[in-house]
Amino acid sequence: MTRPLKLLLIADSDSQLLACEALCRCQTAWSVEFTINVIPREGTPQQILQRIANLGTLWRQNLRRLLNNPKLLRFDAVGVFLTGSKLNDIRIALERRQQRPKLFCGFNGVVLEHFIEGISWRLGYDLICLSGPRDRDALNQLVANTPFASQQTVLTGLQRNGTIETLIPPAQRPKRLVFAEQVVMPCSARDRAEMVQILAGLATRSPNWEVLIKPRIAPGDATFHDVETHISSTLLQTLGVPPANLKLDYRPLTDLLRKAPLMATISSTAFFDALDFGCRPVAMNDLGLHASHGSHVFAGSGVWRSLRDVHDLDALEQELQEPNPQWLDWMGYHKRYCADDLFDALENIEPPVATGITHCGYPTNTQSSFNQLRVSAEAAICTADWRGAADLLSQAAQMRPQHRGVARRHAAASCRNPFLRSVGLILSYRDLG
Amino acid sequence: MSIVLVCDGALEQYSCHRFADAWRQTGRRCLVVGAPIAGELPLPNRPCDLTLHPKELLGSTVFDHANAIGLFLRNPADIETITTGYRALRQSRGLLAAPIFSGPLIPLAGDDLIDAFLRRLSCDLMIVSGDDQLKQLKAMTSFWPAELSKPQILATGFWFPTPPPTPPSPKPLLVALLQREIPTRIGDKEQLIRLIKRWARGQSEWTVVLQPDHPWKLTPTVPTDNTSQQTNVVEAAPEQMLGLLRQCTACLTVSSPWSLVAMMGGRIPVVVGDYGIQSEQHTTTFFGCGAMHRLRDLGGLHKLQKLPLVNQGWLEAIGGSIKDGPARVLVALDTLRPATTAP
């Protein structure tokens, strides 16, 4: 390799940015130049944006502008860390070009639910990054006997912070348990109140410890999921006045994990970050096994246990086992799964084909939803593919004949007169986000 | 051995009768218990042996002499309630509890399968359709601690018998399987029916039967057009669904599990892909079926006969290769009894 690998990473929500950040920070033998395009979105945490800006060149272009940017073709590969339909839009838009960068995508940490849906949006990418053997086996089973059986994947693991050189020995860390809160796991107000109640009980029983709840997002910030009640409100609604040693802490999670001997979570990917920072994790099982909590994934961790039954945090620190190494490996937490494999794979995969492959009887999630048809049509308009745009809008109009916005857009894109088409497109434009 | 089978839906009732018939032939005593189902049925009406609402079970003597109990209830929360209540009652009387088995009966995948399993953790045996389902659940639980109680899992195939395929109808026949709540978005089901009717208008040699896959009221379940009455589009008569599915040329559905009857019979399946692969639409199970098409790509009935048959590898992996489901359950129950009946 004589020149650096030029990668563009595209993300919008905070969890996607965290996945990009992990990739940018990876320790690798490769020389990589990162450009990160953060799609402008209200509520994206400034803290993450500032960190991202230090890791490479930062772009802030919306999807429409980005897909029209001629600089896209200068990259060796584009990594897309977006939600379903947008993953598809970028792939389709780039596949329209004669030459294009290699395309890869991934998941933002541990996949707890919607794996099939997630894969069906990603099939067709040159390379799909997966965490570990668990995901790879599930994907292989899903695509067995289908035309997607040869979909290329690479395991990039969950060791997202690399090897930390200067770990503080556990005995020198302040007595703290960091609880990594998740915005929708659990989701119900009742379960969230119970979770807070259990943490408060643990704090009360452990007066010589601090229990720090690290909120997933600050109040007012946005994430992929809608947040009805911020954890700061849940705390007050449940406890009124929390114990003095139970606090919310908005510092970056890595700063907290670096200086705490213990962390707890229901099912957050932060479990694995804790291991990177020498902080011993425990998966809280007090709320039982529910698919919507992701608890079924962590039940095999070897440290899935009740915090209500813990006598106090001194006792937990004494008796807490290490996570089951076989489970860790299965999930992807092992140094043999790393970003180097991604860069190797990007170097070695065949040059991408210009147009995507379609298979009769296997439409996956491509171009299936009404909104997606509209967004794909916008991508086609960006590349002056008027016929493609008209086709897509015609399909959307068939799905919703009463939708006037789509009808107008369809009429504009179908117009053969370039001047009238331009005017029509300006008048019928709606920002689809 | 007396096996009590409890059900509360048309599919569940049909399946319980099938199990009971097979087990009676081997000399086992069985009782199918459930509430009556209102409305016209897509399947032959065969009432339960005992009409009783599942919520009344614990106050009755139905379970008193059961050696095994099968709970096939649409709401998994009811399974947990009955299981817990039954075991508590038996324990309070100093009696052994019979093993309890359950399952979703239809093939599930992804989150739906995980949810169905987690909601049946209190059972002794969970039946799933195929080896794919078995593998997914075994992988998921492979590192779970031994003390975490979970049911044995057994693949038992589909819930309906699969007679040898018969020749299709001499004239082209499309059976459109209509689901109660899918597609979920308001207006989409009506739009789908309108499209099918439009196709039928253009292809008069085809007969189209609109077949609800659930009990329906006598009033029309499908909207009528303002256009003149079409003679080649009809609503299905009650209790004819299985016959229609086995003789049709093609079967169209979004995600009805009954489409598997047509697939197993070698009919042309059309799984409507327009609504995406989503848990909400129950289409995740059909990923890999090789029969998912967008209606706009088809364009009309005349194209249906050129479509491929189902992906046989997929069909077999989700249960199509298993022919001895009832016998497998019996063997599993016989092995379970000594180990799990202690109060």
Short mmCIF file of N, CA and C in Angstrom, two decimals, chain A residues 30-145:
data_model
loop_
_atom_site.label_atom_id
_atom_site.label_comp_id
_atom_site.label_asym_id
_atom_site.label_seq_id
_atom_site.Cartn_x
_atom_site.Cartn_y
_atom_site.Cartn_z
N TRP A 30 -2.82 -0.09 8.91
CA TRP A 30 -3.13 0.64 7.69
C TRP A 30 -3.05 2.15 7.92
N SER A 31 -2.68 2.84 6.85
CA SER A 31 -2.77 4.30 6.90
C SER A 31 -4.13 4.67 6.31
N VAL A 32 -4.97 5.28 7.11
CA VAL A 32 -6.34 5.57 6.67
C VAL A 32 -6.64 7.05 6.86
N GLU A 33 -7.20 7.65 5.84
CA GLU A 33 -7.67 9.05 5.94
C GLU A 33 -9.19 9.02 6.02
N PHE A 34 -9.70 9.51 7.13
CA PHE A 34 -11.15 9.47 7.32
C PHE A 34 -11.79 10.82 7.00
N THR A 35 -12.89 10.75 6.30
CA THR A 35 -13.79 11.90 6.19
C THR A 35 -15.12 11.43 6.75
N ILE A 36 -15.69 12.21 7.64
CA ILE A 36 -16.97 11.79 8.23
C ILE A 36 -18.03 12.81 7.84
N ASN A 37 -19.05 12.34 7.15
CA ASN A 37 -20.17 13.23 6.83
C ASN A 37 -21.29 12.99 7.83
N VAL A 38 -21.53 14.01 8.64
CA VAL A 38 -22.63 13.92 9.61
C VAL A 38 -23.83 14.62 8.98
N ILE A 39 -24.85 13.87 8.67
CA ILE A 39 -26.03 14.47 8.06
C ILE A 39 -26.69 15.38 9.09
N PRO A 40 -26.89 16.65 8.74
CA PRO A 40 -27.44 17.60 9.73
C PRO A 40 -28.79 17.09 10.27
N ARG A 41 -28.92 17.15 11.56
CA ARG A 41 -30.11 16.61 12.21
C ARG A 41 -30.25 17.33 13.54
N GLU A 42 -31.45 17.74 13.85
CA GLU A 42 -31.65 18.47 15.10
C GLU A 42 -31.37 17.56 16.30
N GLY A 43 -30.63 18.08 17.26
CA GLY A 43 -30.42 17.35 18.50
C GLY A 43 -29.20 16.45 18.52
N THR A 44 -28.41 16.42 17.44
CA THR A 44 -27.19 15.60 17.49
C THR A 44 -26.26 16.16 18.56
N PRO A 45 -25.83 15.33 19.52
CA PRO A 45 -25.04 15.85 20.65
C PRO A 45 -23.74 16.55 20.19
N GLN A 46 -23.57 17.77 20.65
CA GLN A 46 -22.39 18.56 20.28
C GLN A 46 -21.10 17.87 20.72
N GLN A 47 -21.18 17.23 21.89
CA GLN A 47 -20.01 16.56 22.45
C GLN A 47 -19.43 15.55 21.44
N ILE A 48 -20.32 14.77 20.83
CA ILE A 48 -19.85 13.76 19.87
C ILE A 48 -19.33 14.45 18.62
N LEU A 49 -20.02 15.49 18.18
CA LEU A 49 -19.58 16.19 16.97
C LEU A 49 -18.17 16.75 17.15
N GLN A 50 -17.92 17.28 18.35
CA GLN A 50 -16.58 17.84 18.61
C GLN A 50 -15.52 16.75 18.57
N ARG A 51 -15.85 15.61 19.14
CA ARG A 51 -14.87 14.51 19.14
C ARG A 51 -14.61 14.03 17.72
N ILE A 52 -15.70 13.90 16.97
CA ILE A 52 -15.60 13.41 15.59
C ILE A 52 -14.72 14.35 14.75
N ALA A 53 -14.87 15.65 15.00
CA ALA A 53 -14.14 16.64 14.21
C ALA A 53 -12.62 16.47 14.36
N ASN A 54 -12.21 15.88 15.48
CA ASN A 54 -10.77 15.68 15.70
C ASN A 54 -10.24 14.41 15.06
N LEU A 55 -11.14 13.63 14.49
CA LEU A 55 -10.71 12.32 13.99
C LEU A 55 -10.51 12.28 12.48
N GLY A 56 -10.90 13.33 11.80
CA GLY A 56 -10.75 13.37 10.35
C GLY A 56 -11.40 14.64 9.83
N THR A 57 -11.63 14.64 8.53
CA THR A 57 -12.31 15.80 7.94
C THR A 57 -13.81 15.65 8.19
N LEU A 58 -14.41 16.73 8.65
CA LEU A 58 -15.84 16.66 8.98
C LEU A 58 -16.65 17.37 7.90
N TRP A 59 -17.61 16.66 7.34
CA TRP A 59 -18.57 17.26 6.40
C TRP A 59 -19.92 17.30 7.07
N ARG A 60 -20.74 18.30 6.70
CA ARG A 60 -22.11 18.39 7.22
C ARG A 60 -23.05 18.58 6.04
N GLN A 61 -23.19 17.60 5.19
CA GLN A 61 -24.05 17.73 4.01
C GLN A 61 -25.27 16.84 4.15
N ASN A 62 -26.40 17.35 3.66
CA ASN A 62 -27.57 16.47 3.68
C ASN A 62 -27.44 15.44 2.56
N LEU A 63 -28.31 14.46 2.60
CA LEU A 63 -28.15 13.32 1.70
C LEU A 63 -28.20 13.75 0.23
N ARG A 64 -29.11 14.66 -0.05
CA ARG A 64 -29.27 15.11 -1.43
C ARG A 64 -27.99 15.74 -1.96
N ARG A 65 -27.40 16.64 -1.13
CA ARG A 65 -26.18 17.34 -1.56
C ARG A 65 -25.01 16.35 -1.63
N LEU A 66 -24.98 15.48 -0.66
CA LEU A 66 -23.87 14.53 -0.59
C LEU A 66 -23.86 13.62 -1.83
N LEU A 67 -25.04 13.13 -2.19
CA LEU A 67 -25.11 12.20 -3.32
C LEU A 67 -24.76 12.90 -4.64
N ASN A 68 -24.87 14.20 -4.63
CA ASN A 68 -24.55 14.98 -5.83
C ASN A 68 -23.11 15.47 -5.83
N ASN A 69 -22.39 15.17 -4.77
CA ASN A 69 -21.03 15.72 -4.61
C ASN A 69 -20.04 14.90 -5.45
N PRO A 70 -19.38 15.55 -6.43
CA PRO A 70 -18.44 14.80 -7.28
C PRO A 70 -17.26 14.22 -6.51
N LYS A 71 -16.99 14.79 -5.32
CA LYS A 71 -15.85 14.28 -4.53
C LYS A 71 -16.10 12.87 -4.00
N LEU A 72 -17.34 12.45 -4.02
CA LEU A 72 -17.66 11.09 -3.55
C LEU A 72 -16.81 10.03 -4.26
N LEU A 73 -16.58 10.28 -5.54
CA LEU A 73 -15.88 9.26 -6.34
C LEU A 73 -14.39 9.20 -6.03
N ARG A 74 -13.90 10.16 -5.25
CA ARG A 74 -12.46 10.14 -4.94
C ARG A 74 -12.12 9.18 -3.80
N PHE A 75 -13.15 8.73 -3.12
CA PHE A 75 -12.87 7.84 -1.98
C PHE A 75 -12.67 6.40 -2.46
N ASP A 76 -11.84 5.68 -1.72
CA ASP A 76 -11.67 4.26 -2.01
C ASP A 76 -12.91 3.49 -1.58
N ALA A 77 -13.48 3.92 -0.47
CA ALA A 77 -14.66 3.21 0.03
C ALA A 77 -15.52 4.17 0.83
N VAL A 78 -16.81 3.87 0.83
CA VAL A 78 -17.76 4.66 1.61
C VAL A 78 -18.42 3.71 2.62
N GLY A 79 -18.35 4.10 3.88
CA GLY A 79 -18.98 3.30 4.94
C GLY A 79 -20.25 4.00 5.38
N VAL A 80 -21.36 3.29 5.30
CA VAL A 80 -22.65 3.92 5.59
C VAL A 80 -23.19 3.38 6.91
N PHE A 81 -23.40 4.28 7.85
CA PHE A 81 -23.91 3.90 9.17
C PHE A 81 -25.24 4.60 9.40
N LEU A 82 -26.19 4.33 8.53
CA LEU A 82 -27.49 4.99 8.62
C LEU A 82 -28.58 3.95 8.83
N THR A 83 -29.79 4.44 9.00
CA THR A 83 -30.91 3.51 9.18
C THR A 83 -31.35 2.97 7.82
N GLY A 84 -32.24 1.96 7.88
CA GLY A 84 -32.61 1.15 6.73
C GLY A 84 -32.73 1.84 5.39
N SER A 85 -33.74 2.70 5.25
CA SER A 85 -34.03 3.21 3.91
C SER A 85 -32.89 4.07 3.39
N LYS A 86 -32.21 4.78 4.29
CA LYS A 86 -31.12 5.64 3.83
C LYS A 86 -29.92 4.81 3.36
N LEU A 87 -29.74 3.67 4.01
CA LEU A 87 -28.69 2.74 3.55
C LEU A 87 -28.92 2.39 2.09
N ASN A 88 -30.18 2.16 1.82
CA ASN A 88 -30.57 1.75 0.49
C ASN A 88 -30.42 2.89 -0.53
N ASP A 89 -30.81 4.09 -0.09
CA ASP A 89 -30.75 5.24 -1.00
C ASP A 89 -29.33 5.47 -1.49
N ILE A 90 -28.39 5.40 -0.56
CA ILE A 90 -27.00 5.68 -0.93
C ILE A 90 -26.48 4.60 -1.88
N ARG A 91 -26.81 3.37 -1.57
CA ARG A 91 -26.34 2.28 -2.43
C ARG A 91 -26.92 2.44 -3.84
N ILE A 92 -28.21 2.69 -3.91
CA ILE A 92 -28.84 2.81 -5.23
C ILE A 92 -28.29 4.01 -5.99
N ALA A 93 -28.10 5.12 -5.26
CA ALA A 93 -27.60 6.33 -5.93
C ALA A 93 -26.19 6.08 -6.48
N LEU A 94 -25.35 5.42 -5.70
CA LEU A 94 -23.98 5.20 -6.17
C LEU A 94 -23.92 4.13 -7.25
N GLU A 95 -24.83 3.18 -7.18
CA GLU A 95 -24.82 2.13 -8.20
C GLU A 95 -25.24 2.65 -9.58
N ARG A 96 -25.80 3.85 -9.59
CA ARG A 96 -26.16 4.45 -10.89
C ARG A 96 -24.93 4.90 -11.67
N ARG A 97 -23.81 5.03 -10.96
CA ARG A 97 -22.62 5.58 -11.61
C ARG A 97 -21.80 4.47 -12.25
N GLN A 98 -21.09 4.84 -13.29
CA GLN A 98 -20.26 3.88 -13.99
C GLN A 98 -19.16 3.36 -13.07
N GLN A 99 -18.55 4.30 -12.36
CA GLN A 99 -17.51 3.92 -11.40
C GLN A 99 -17.92 4.42 -10.03
N ARG A 100 -17.64 3.67 -9.05
CA ARG A 100 -18.02 4.11 -7.70
C ARG A 100 -17.06 3.53 -6.68
N PRO A 101 -17.00 4.17 -5.50
CA PRO A 101 -16.18 3.59 -4.44
C PRO A 101 -16.80 2.29 -3.95
N LYS A 102 -15.99 1.49 -3.27
CA LYS A 102 -16.55 0.29 -2.64
C LYS A 102 -17.47 0.73 -1.50
N LEU A 103 -18.48 -0.06 -1.26
CA LEU A 103 -19.47 0.32 -0.26
C LEU A 103 -19.50 -0.69 0.87
N PHE A 104 -19.43 -0.19 2.07
CA PHE A 104 -19.61 -1.09 3.21
C PHE A 104 -20.54 -0.46 4.22
N CYS A 105 -21.07 -1.29 5.08
CA CYS A 105 -21.97 -0.78 6.11
C CYS A 105 -21.80 -1.66 7.34
N GLY A 106 -22.41 -1.23 8.41
CA GLY A 106 -22.28 -2.02 9.64
C GLY A 106 -23.45 -1.77 10.55
N PHE A 107 -23.36 -2.32 11.72
CA PHE A 107 -24.37 -2.09 12.75
C PHE A 107 -23.72 -1.25 13.84
N ASN A 108 -24.55 -0.57 14.63
CA ASN A 108 -24.01 0.30 15.68
C ASN A 108 -23.93 -0.48 16.99
N GLY A 109 -22.95 -1.34 17.10
CA GLY A 109 -22.80 -2.09 18.35
C GLY A 109 -23.57 -3.40 18.32
N VAL A 110 -23.92 -3.87 19.52
CA VAL A 110 -24.60 -5.17 19.63
C VAL A 110 -26.00 -5.07 19.02
N VAL A 111 -26.34 -6.02 18.17
CA VAL A 111 -27.69 -6.02 17.60
C VAL A 111 -28.60 -6.79 18.55
N LEU A 112 -29.59 -6.09 19.09
CA LEU A 112 -30.47 -6.71 20.06
C LEU A 112 -31.80 -7.12 19.44
N GLU A 113 -32.21 -6.43 18.40
CA GLU A 113 -33.49 -6.74 17.76
C GLU A 113 -33.46 -6.31 16.30
N HIS A 114 -34.48 -6.70 15.57
CA HIS A 114 -34.65 -6.35 14.14
C HIS A 114 -33.44 -6.74 13.29
N PHE A 115 -32.85 -7.88 13.58
CA PHE A 115 -31.67 -8.29 12.81
C PHE A 115 -32.06 -8.61 11.35
N ILE A 116 -33.16 -9.31 11.18
CA ILE A 116 -33.55 -9.69 9.81
C ILE A 116 -33.85 -8.44 8.99
N GLU A 117 -34.60 -7.52 9.60
CA GLU A 117 -34.91 -6.28 8.89
C GLU A 117 -33.61 -5.54 8.55
N GLY A 118 -32.70 -5.49 9.54
CA GLY A 118 -31.44 -4.79 9.34
C GLY A 118 -30.62 -5.40 8.22
N ILE A 119 -30.57 -6.71 8.17
CA ILE A 119 -29.81 -7.39 7.11
C ILE A 119 -30.48 -7.15 5.76
N SER A 120 -31.80 -7.19 5.75
CA SER A 120 -32.47 -7.06 4.45
C SER A 120 -32.27 -5.66 3.85
N TRP A 121 -31.97 -4.68 4.67
CA TRP A 121 -31.61 -3.37 4.12
C TRP A 121 -30.17 -3.36 3.62
N ARG A 122 -29.35 -4.19 4.19
CA ARG A 122 -27.91 -4.12 3.92
C ARG A 122 -27.44 -5.05 2.80
N LEU A 123 -28.25 -6.05 2.47
CA LEU A 123 -27.84 -6.98 1.43
C LEU A 123 -27.59 -6.22 0.13
N GLY A 124 -26.53 -6.57 -0.55
CA GLY A 124 -26.18 -5.87 -1.78
C GLY A 124 -25.00 -4.94 -1.58
N TYR A 125 -24.69 -4.60 -0.34
CA TYR A 125 -23.46 -3.83 -0.08
C TYR A 125 -22.26 -4.73 -0.41
N ASP A 126 -21.16 -4.11 -0.80
CA ASP A 126 -19.99 -4.92 -1.14
C ASP A 126 -19.52 -5.70 0.09
N LEU A 127 -19.71 -5.08 1.24
CA LEU A 127 -19.21 -5.70 2.47
C LEU A 127 -20.11 -5.26 3.63
N ILE A 128 -20.51 -6.23 4.43
CA ILE A 128 -21.28 -5.88 5.64
C ILE A 128 -20.42 -6.20 6.85
N CYS A 129 -20.20 -5.21 7.71
CA CYS A 129 -19.44 -5.44 8.94
C CYS A 129 -20.38 -6.02 10.00
N LEU A 130 -19.95 -7.08 10.64
CA LEU A 130 -20.71 -7.69 11.72
C LEU A 130 -19.82 -7.75 12.95
N SER A 131 -20.44 -7.86 14.12
CA SER A 131 -19.63 -7.85 15.34
C SER A 131 -18.85 -9.14 15.54
N GLY A 132 -19.54 -10.26 15.45
CA GLY A 132 -18.86 -11.51 15.78
C GLY A 132 -19.57 -12.72 15.21
N PRO A 133 -19.13 -13.92 15.64
CA PRO A 133 -19.71 -15.16 15.11
C PRO A 133 -21.22 -15.24 15.31
N ARG A 134 -21.75 -14.66 16.39
CA ARG A 134 -23.21 -14.71 16.61
C ARG A 134 -23.95 -14.12 15.42
N ASP A 135 -23.53 -12.93 15.00
CA ASP A 135 -24.20 -12.27 13.88
C ASP A 135 -23.92 -12.99 12.57
N ARG A 136 -22.68 -13.45 12.42
CA ARG A 136 -22.33 -14.11 11.16
C ARG A 136 -23.15 -15.40 10.98
N ASP A 137 -23.28 -16.17 12.07
CA ASP A 137 -24.06 -17.42 11.97
C ASP A 137 -25.52 -17.12 11.64
N ALA A 138 -26.05 -16.08 12.28
CA ALA A 138 -27.45 -15.73 12.03
C ALA A 138 -27.64 -15.30 10.58
N LEU A 139 -26.68 -14.53 10.07
CA LEU A 139 -26.79 -14.09 8.68
C LEU A 139 -26.67 -15.28 7.73
N ASN A 140 -25.72 -16.15 8.01
CA ASN A 140 -25.53 -17.31 7.13
C ASN A 140 -26.80 -18.16 7.08
N GLN A 141 -27.43 -18.32 8.23
CA GLN A 141 -28.64 -19.13 8.24
C GLN A 141 -29.75 -18.44 7.44
N LEU A 142 -29.80 -17.13 7.56
CA LEU A 142 -30.84 -16.37 6.88
C LEU A 142 -30.70 -16.45 5.36
N VAL A 143 -29.49 -16.34 4.88
CA VAL A 143 -29.31 -16.26 3.42
C VAL A 143 -29.00 -17.63 2.78
N ALA A 144 -28.94 -18.66 3.61
CA ALA A 144 -28.68 -20.00 3.05
C ALA A 144 -29.75 -20.34 2.02
N ASN A 145 -29.39 -20.98 0.96
CA ASN A 145 -30.33 -21.36 -0.10
C ASN A 145 -30.96 -20.19 -0.82
#
